[in-house]
Amino acid sequence: MYNVVYIIDLVAVAVFAISGALAAAEQKLDILGYILFGTITGVGGGTARDLLLDTDAIFWFADTRYLWICISASVATWFLAPMLNSLHKVLLWADAVGMSLFSVLGAVKALQWGAPPIVAVGLGMMTATFGSLIRDTLLNHKPVLLGPEIYVTAALLGAASYVLQQQFALTAGVAMPVAIGLAFLLRGSAILFDLRLPKYGDG
C-alpha cells in the first residue's frame, strides 16, 4: 500500500504543479515563472502539513523526485499551454483533481504520524488548499478557494470521509479511492452546475 500512496502522491504533486504553471500561463510569464509557480503550488500544501506535523524531514527535502516532477510538469505545460483553448477551464479542472488527491493524502499522512482524527481532517484540507492559496495570492488572483462555487467543502468531504472510513477499519485500498472520488465529484459538480453554499444575508 505504501507504493500506491507514494505514486498517488507523485501524481497529485504533478497535477497541482500543472495548475500552478497554467496560472503562470494566464499571466504570460516566462518558463522560469512556470517552474516557480508550478513548484510552489505542487509542494506548498504538503510543506505546511509536514511543518505542522513536525515530521523528520519535509517530504521534498527527503525525496527530490517531487521537485523534479514539479519542474517536468511545469516545462511540459510551457510547451502545451499555447495549444489549449481555455487556460482557465483547464486550470479549474487540474485544480479540482489536485485538491481531491491532496485532501485525502494529507489526512493519510496525518494519521500515519499519530494526529487525532479531527486534526487529520484539518491537515487534509490544508494540504489540498494551501498551495493554490499561495499561488493565487502571489499572482494577485482572487484565490480559487474563495470563489463562489464549492471548494473548501469538497476538500473537507475528501479528508473527513477518509478519516471516517478509517474509524470503521476499512482498508486504505478501499477508503482512499472512495474519498478521492467523493471530493472530486462534489468539486466537479460545483464547477459544472455552479453549486454554492448559502452565504450570510442570502435570501
Short mmCIF file of C-alpha atoms in Angstrom, two decimals, residues 90-190:
data_model
loop_
_atom_site.label_atom_id
_atom_site.label_comp_id
_atom_site.label_asym_id
_atom_site.label_seq_id
_atom_site.Cartn_x
_atom_site.Cartn_y
_atom_site.Cartn_z
CA VAL A 90 -8.15 23.56 -17.71
CA LEU A 91 -6.78 25.29 -14.59
CA LEU A 92 -10.09 24.78 -12.76
CA TRP A 93 -10.19 21.07 -13.57
CA ALA A 94 -6.50 20.48 -12.83
CA ASP A 95 -7.00 22.23 -9.50
CA ALA A 96 -10.06 20.06 -8.81
CA VAL A 97 -8.07 16.87 -9.39
CA GLY A 98 -5.15 18.06 -7.27
CA MET A 99 -7.45 19.19 -4.47
CA SER A 100 -9.24 15.82 -4.41
CA LEU A 101 -5.99 13.86 -4.24
CA PHE A 102 -4.28 16.06 -1.66
CA SER A 103 -7.30 16.31 0.67
CA VAL A 104 -7.07 12.57 1.20
CA LEU A 105 -3.27 12.25 1.07
CA GLY A 106 -2.93 14.96 3.70
CA ALA A 107 -5.27 13.07 6.02
CA VAL A 108 -3.43 9.80 5.31
CA LYS A 109 -0.07 11.23 6.36
CA ALA A 110 -1.53 12.99 9.39
CA LEU A 111 -3.00 9.72 10.67
CA GLN A 112 0.29 7.93 9.98
CA TRP A 113 2.03 10.46 12.22
CA GLY A 114 -0.45 9.94 15.04
CA ALA A 115 -2.63 13.02 14.62
CA PRO A 116 -6.12 12.81 16.17
CA PRO A 117 -8.91 12.31 13.61
CA ILE A 118 -10.16 15.91 13.72
CA VAL A 119 -6.60 17.21 13.25
CA ALA A 120 -6.11 14.81 10.33
CA VAL A 121 -9.21 16.26 8.66
CA GLY A 122 -7.90 19.80 9.13
CA LEU A 123 -4.48 18.92 7.77
CA GLY A 124 -6.08 17.17 4.80
CA MET A 125 -7.95 20.37 4.00
CA MET A 126 -4.78 22.44 4.43
CA THR A 127 -2.74 20.14 2.19
CA ALA A 128 -5.41 20.45 -0.51
CA THR A 129 -5.78 24.22 -0.42
CA PHE A 130 -2.58 25.89 0.81
CA GLY A 131 -0.57 25.53 -2.41
CA SER A 132 -3.28 27.09 -4.57
CA LEU A 133 -3.79 29.84 -1.98
CA ILE A 134 -0.09 30.81 -2.16
CA ARG A 135 -0.17 30.63 -5.98
CA ASP A 136 -3.20 32.87 -6.32
CA THR A 137 -2.01 35.34 -3.69
CA LEU A 138 1.40 35.80 -5.34
CA LEU A 139 -0.24 36.21 -8.75
CA ASN A 140 -2.72 38.72 -7.32
CA HIS A 141 -5.65 36.49 -8.30
CA LYS A 142 -8.78 36.00 -6.26
CA PRO A 143 -7.99 32.68 -4.53
CA VAL A 144 -9.91 29.82 -6.14
CA LEU A 145 -10.85 28.56 -2.69
CA LEU A 146 -12.66 31.88 -2.07
CA GLY A 147 -14.62 31.59 -5.29
CA PRO A 148 -18.41 31.27 -5.15
CA GLU A 149 -18.51 27.58 -6.12
CA ILE A 150 -17.95 24.88 -3.51
CA TYR A 151 -14.22 24.23 -3.00
CA VAL A 152 -13.15 24.01 0.63
CA THR A 153 -16.23 21.91 1.38
CA ALA A 154 -15.08 19.39 -1.23
CA ALA A 155 -11.67 19.20 0.45
CA LEU A 156 -13.44 18.71 3.80
CA LEU A 157 -15.53 15.91 2.32
CA GLY A 158 -12.47 14.12 0.96
CA ALA A 159 -10.47 14.33 4.19
CA ALA A 160 -13.39 13.62 6.52
CA SER A 161 -14.71 10.68 4.52
CA TYR A 162 -11.27 9.04 4.55
CA VAL A 163 -10.83 9.55 8.29
CA LEU A 164 -14.36 8.28 8.96
CA GLN A 165 -13.77 5.15 6.92
CA GLN A 166 -10.57 4.53 8.87
CA GLN A 167 -12.54 4.71 12.12
CA PHE A 168 -14.66 1.84 10.79
CA ALA A 169 -11.46 -0.08 9.98
CA LEU A 170 -11.87 0.00 6.20
CA THR A 171 -8.62 -0.69 4.40
CA ALA A 172 -6.79 2.23 2.80
CA GLY A 173 -7.17 0.49 -0.56
CA VAL A 174 -10.93 0.96 -0.28
CA ALA A 175 -11.08 4.20 1.69
CA MET A 176 -8.72 6.26 -0.48
CA PRO A 177 -10.43 5.90 -3.88
CA VAL A 178 -13.86 6.39 -2.29
CA ALA A 179 -12.77 9.58 -0.50
CA ILE A 180 -10.92 10.96 -3.53
CA GLY A 181 -13.93 10.20 -5.72
CA LEU A 182 -16.34 11.95 -3.35
CA ALA A 183 -14.18 15.09 -3.19
CA PHE A 184 -13.80 15.23 -6.97
CA LEU A 185 -17.50 14.54 -7.57
CA LEU A 186 -18.52 17.43 -5.35
CA ARG A 187 -15.97 19.87 -6.77
CA GLY A 188 -16.67 18.79 -10.35
CA SER A 189 -20.40 19.20 -9.82
CA ALA A 190 -19.79 22.66 -8.36
#
